[in-house]
Amino acid sequence: LLLLLSLALLAPSLSAKKCVLTGRWTNDLGSNMTIGAVNDKGEFTGSYHTAVTATTNEIKLSPLHGAQHDTNQKDHPTFGFTVNWSFSDAITVFTGQCFVTKGGKEVLKTMWLLRSRVDGINDDWKATRVGINVFTRLRTPRE
Ligand code: BTN
């Protein structure tokens, strides 16, 4: 009976898939990003290729820097990252949480603020856009 009880208690935690930020992701706009290894402080770097831009500039791969909350949050970590756009004067900050769907697929639910540069304080009111993006993992055909 004790054995059955312990198995019943352990089973959900054994089957729960952990959400891992490292890897390649795509979002609902068709943008792609790659997140590198998360270090022991929860920090990570990566690169972002946006599918869209608020400018007329040619889109270029841009660096990202972020942090995941500490590992006390076992399986659905919160995180944030900044993309410092290399082809515009703008910065975007993303904040979100990594979830695993019932079907076992990882999904990053995020909100973002995009700050574009304006010429002066009188234009400050129109400098910040806000939105949401949902990211799913990009896999190579062999995976
Ligand atoms: C710019 O237009 O100045 C830089 C590119 C901004 C792209 C934004 S960031 C939020 C949203 N999500 C994306 O994947 N791309 C857009």
mmCIF file of C-alpha atoms and ligand atoms in Angstrom:
data_model
loop_
_atom_site.group_PDB
_atom_site.id
_atom_site.type_symbol
_atom_site.label_atom_id
_atom_site.label_comp_id
_atom_site.label_asym_id
_atom_site.label_seq_id
_atom_site.Cartn_x
_atom_site.Cartn_y
_atom_site.Cartn_z
ATOM 1 C CA LEU A 1 0.000 0.000 0.000
ATOM 2 C CA LEU A 2 2.868 2.360 0.881
ATOM 3 C CA LEU A 3 4.511 1.629 -2.453
ATOM 4 C CA LEU A 4 1.294 2.396 -4.366
ATOM 5 C CA LEU A 5 0.841 5.604 -2.404
ATOM 6 C CA SER A 6 4.363 6.819 -3.140
ATOM 7 C CA LEU A 7 3.996 5.929 -6.838
ATOM 8 C CA ALA A 8 0.754 7.906 -7.030
ATOM 9 C CA LEU A 9 2.450 10.901 -5.423
ATOM 10 C CA LEU A 10 5.540 10.694 -7.630
ATOM 11 C CA ALA A 11 3.832 10.042 -10.973
ATOM 12 C CA PRO A 12 2.705 13.625 -11.770
ATOM 13 C CA SER A 13 6.138 15.110 -11.025
ATOM 14 C CA LEU A 14 7.838 12.438 -13.141
ATOM 15 C CA SER A 15 5.628 13.110 -16.151
ATOM 16 C CA ALA A 16 5.660 16.955 -15.817
ATOM 17 C CA LYS A 17 7.846 18.287 -18.618
ATOM 18 C CA LYS A 18 10.089 21.169 -17.654
ATOM 19 C CA CYS A 19 10.004 24.266 -19.815
ATOM 20 C CA VAL A 20 13.518 25.190 -20.970
ATOM 21 C CA LEU A 21 14.286 28.570 -22.566
ATOM 22 C CA THR A 22 17.427 27.481 -24.396
ATOM 23 C CA GLY A 23 16.847 26.815 -28.084
ATOM 24 C CA ARG A 24 15.189 28.260 -31.183
ATOM 25 C CA TRP A 25 11.756 29.876 -31.030
ATOM 26 C CA THR A 26 9.276 31.407 -33.468
ATOM 27 C CA ASN A 27 6.369 33.708 -32.697
ATOM 28 C CA ASP A 28 2.941 34.594 -34.068
ATOM 29 C CA LEU A 29 4.463 37.347 -36.255
ATOM 30 C CA GLY A 30 6.956 34.957 -37.810
ATOM 31 C CA SER A 31 9.935 36.362 -35.877
ATOM 32 C CA ASN A 32 12.642 33.899 -34.827
ATOM 33 C CA MET A 33 14.994 33.961 -31.867
ATOM 34 C CA THR A 34 17.745 31.783 -30.490
ATOM 35 C CA ILE A 35 18.395 31.630 -26.750
ATOM 36 C CA GLY A 36 21.729 30.278 -25.532
ATOM 37 C CA ALA A 37 22.503 28.416 -22.329
ATOM 38 C CA VAL A 38 21.021 29.783 -19.097
ATOM 39 C CA ASN A 39 23.877 30.237 -16.607
ATOM 40 C CA ASP A 40 23.807 29.509 -12.847
ATOM 41 C CA LYS A 41 22.562 33.066 -12.168
ATOM 42 C CA GLY A 42 19.691 32.584 -14.605
ATOM 43 C CA GLU A 43 21.221 34.894 -17.216
ATOM 44 C CA PHE A 44 21.219 34.211 -20.941
ATOM 45 C CA THR A 45 22.076 35.843 -24.258
ATOM 46 C CA GLY A 46 20.828 35.189 -27.756
ATOM 47 C CA SER A 47 19.820 36.666 -31.065
ATOM 48 C CA TYR A 48 16.518 37.875 -32.512
ATOM 49 C CA HIS A 49 15.390 38.088 -36.120
ATOM 50 C CA THR A 50 12.196 40.106 -36.281
ATOM 51 C CA ALA A 51 9.779 39.543 -39.165
ATOM 52 C CA VAL A 52 8.417 43.088 -38.882
ATOM 53 C CA THR A 53 9.684 46.586 -38.134
ATOM 54 C CA ALA A 54 8.179 49.956 -37.285
ATOM 55 C CA THR A 55 10.896 51.539 -39.462
ATOM 56 C CA THR A 56 11.779 51.476 -43.143
ATOM 57 C CA ASN A 57 15.232 50.096 -42.318
ATOM 58 C CA GLU A 58 16.526 46.764 -43.543
ATOM 59 C CA ILE A 59 15.962 44.141 -40.830
ATOM 60 C CA LYS A 60 19.130 42.693 -39.286
ATOM 61 C CA LEU A 61 19.815 40.035 -36.674
ATOM 62 C CA SER A 62 19.901 41.718 -33.242
ATOM 63 C CA PRO A 63 21.333 40.696 -29.867
ATOM 64 C CA LEU A 64 19.221 39.886 -26.831
ATOM 65 C CA HIS A 65 20.092 39.722 -23.131
ATOM 66 C CA GLY A 66 17.841 38.274 -20.474
ATOM 67 C CA ALA A 67 17.300 36.571 -17.173
ATOM 68 C CA GLN A 68 15.170 33.699 -15.995
ATOM 69 C CA HIS A 69 13.867 33.715 -12.451
ATOM 70 C CA ASP A 70 15.633 31.368 -10.046
ATOM 71 C CA THR A 71 15.065 27.645 -10.244
ATOM 72 C CA ASN A 72 12.727 27.606 -7.218
ATOM 73 C CA GLN A 73 9.980 27.912 -9.816
ATOM 74 C CA LYS A 74 10.640 24.316 -10.907
ATOM 75 C CA ASP A 75 8.711 23.958 -14.140
ATOM 76 C CA HIS A 76 7.133 27.217 -15.386
ATOM 77 C CA PRO A 77 9.812 29.906 -15.074
ATOM 78 C CA THR A 78 9.215 33.612 -15.520
ATOM 79 C CA PHE A 79 11.784 35.522 -17.546
ATOM 80 C CA GLY A 80 12.558 38.809 -19.225
ATOM 81 C CA PHE A 81 14.856 39.895 -22.037
ATOM 82 C CA THR A 82 15.859 43.000 -23.915
ATOM 83 C CA VAL A 83 16.441 43.220 -27.654
ATOM 84 C CA ASN A 84 18.797 46.049 -28.623
ATOM 85 C CA TRP A 85 17.877 46.446 -32.288
ATOM 86 C CA SER A 86 20.953 46.687 -34.463
ATOM 87 C CA PHE A 87 19.142 48.317 -37.401
ATOM 88 C CA SER A 88 17.085 50.969 -35.556
ATOM 89 C CA ASP A 89 17.328 53.312 -32.541
ATOM 90 C CA ALA A 90 14.761 51.247 -30.659
ATOM 91 C CA ILE A 91 14.836 48.815 -27.743
ATOM 92 C CA THR A 92 12.223 46.177 -26.919
ATOM 93 C CA VAL A 93 11.759 44.577 -23.513
ATOM 94 C CA PHE A 94 9.878 41.297 -23.287
ATOM 95 C CA THR A 95 8.558 39.699 -20.108
ATOM 96 C CA GLY A 96 6.867 36.357 -19.941
ATOM 97 C CA GLN A 97 6.470 32.859 -18.660
ATOM 98 C CA CYS A 98 7.348 29.497 -20.117
ATOM 99 C CA PHE A 99 4.503 26.947 -20.050
ATOM 100 C CA VAL A 100 4.053 23.371 -21.207
ATOM 101 C CA THR A 101 0.690 22.647 -22.875
ATOM 102 C CA LYS A 102 -1.372 19.534 -22.156
ATOM 103 C CA GLY A 103 0.022 18.132 -25.400
ATOM 104 C CA GLY A 104 3.564 18.542 -24.045
ATOM 105 C CA LYS A 105 4.513 21.529 -26.220
ATOM 106 C CA GLU A 106 6.462 24.423 -24.699
ATOM 107 C CA VAL A 107 5.024 27.894 -25.190
ATOM 108 C CA LEU A 108 6.376 31.314 -24.167
ATOM 109 C CA LYS A 109 3.597 33.762 -23.347
ATOM 110 C CA THR A 110 5.078 37.256 -23.468
ATOM 111 C CA MET A 111 4.222 40.918 -23.375
ATOM 112 C CA TRP A 112 6.530 43.547 -24.831
ATOM 113 C CA LEU A 113 7.206 47.277 -24.855
ATOM 114 C CA LEU A 114 8.935 48.727 -27.916
ATOM 115 C CA ARG A 115 10.546 52.089 -27.302
ATOM 116 C CA SER A 116 11.403 53.942 -30.492
ATOM 117 C CA ARG A 117 13.570 57.054 -30.467
ATOM 118 C CA VAL A 118 11.785 60.358 -31.048
ATOM 119 C CA ASP A 119 13.398 63.752 -31.700
ATOM 120 C CA GLY A 120 12.148 65.463 -28.562
ATOM 121 C CA ILE A 121 9.990 65.338 -25.467
ATOM 122 C CA ASN A 122 6.959 66.648 -27.325
ATOM 123 C CA ASP A 123 6.845 63.352 -29.220
ATOM 124 C CA ASP A 124 7.292 61.185 -26.122
ATOM 125 C CA TRP A 125 3.598 60.287 -26.124
ATOM 126 C CA LYS A 126 3.945 58.281 -29.335
ATOM 127 C CA ALA A 127 7.287 56.626 -28.641
ATOM 128 C CA THR A 128 6.185 53.395 -26.952
ATOM 129 C CA ARG A 129 4.233 50.502 -28.437
ATOM 130 C CA VAL A 130 2.902 47.552 -26.424
ATOM 131 C CA GLY A 131 1.858 44.083 -27.463
ATOM 132 C CA ILE A 132 1.876 40.368 -26.861
ATOM 133 C CA ASN A 133 3.764 37.577 -28.589
ATOM 134 C CA VAL A 134 3.411 33.828 -28.244
ATOM 135 C CA PHE A 135 6.499 31.769 -29.026
ATOM 136 C CA THR A 136 6.691 28.059 -29.821
ATOM 137 C CA ARG A 137 9.829 25.989 -30.205
ATOM 138 C CA LEU A 138 11.397 25.700 -33.661
ATOM 139 C CA ARG A 139 12.659 22.215 -34.323
ATOM 140 C CA THR A 140 14.808 20.811 -37.089
ATOM 141 C CA PRO A 141 13.040 18.022 -39.099
ATOM 142 C CA ARG A 142 15.174 15.346 -37.379
ATOM 143 C CA GLU A 143 14.110 16.411 -33.857
HETATM 144 C C1 BTN B 1 12.078 48.534 -34.852
HETATM 145 O O1 BTN B 1 11.115 48.426 -35.624
HETATM 146 O O2 BTN B 1 12.575 49.647 -34.551
HETATM 147 C C2 BTN B 1 12.740 47.304 -34.292
HETATM 148 C C3 BTN B 1 11.992 46.033 -34.531
HETATM 149 C C4 BTN B 1 10.827 45.854 -33.590
HETATM 150 C C5 BTN B 1 10.113 44.547 -33.803
HETATM 151 C C6 BTN B 1 8.950 44.349 -32.837
HETATM 152 S S1 BTN B 1 9.469 43.995 -31.187
HETATM 153 C C7 BTN B 1 7.854 43.501 -30.746
HETATM 154 C C8 BTN B 1 7.263 42.767 -31.933
HETATM 155 N N1 BTN B 1 7.572 41.361 -31.880
HETATM 156 C C9 BTN B 1 8.371 40.986 -32.873
HETATM 157 O O3 BTN B 1 8.751 39.819 -33.046
HETATM 158 N N2 BTN B 1 8.676 42.032 -33.629
HETATM 159 C C10 BTN B 1 8.005 43.226 -33.196
#
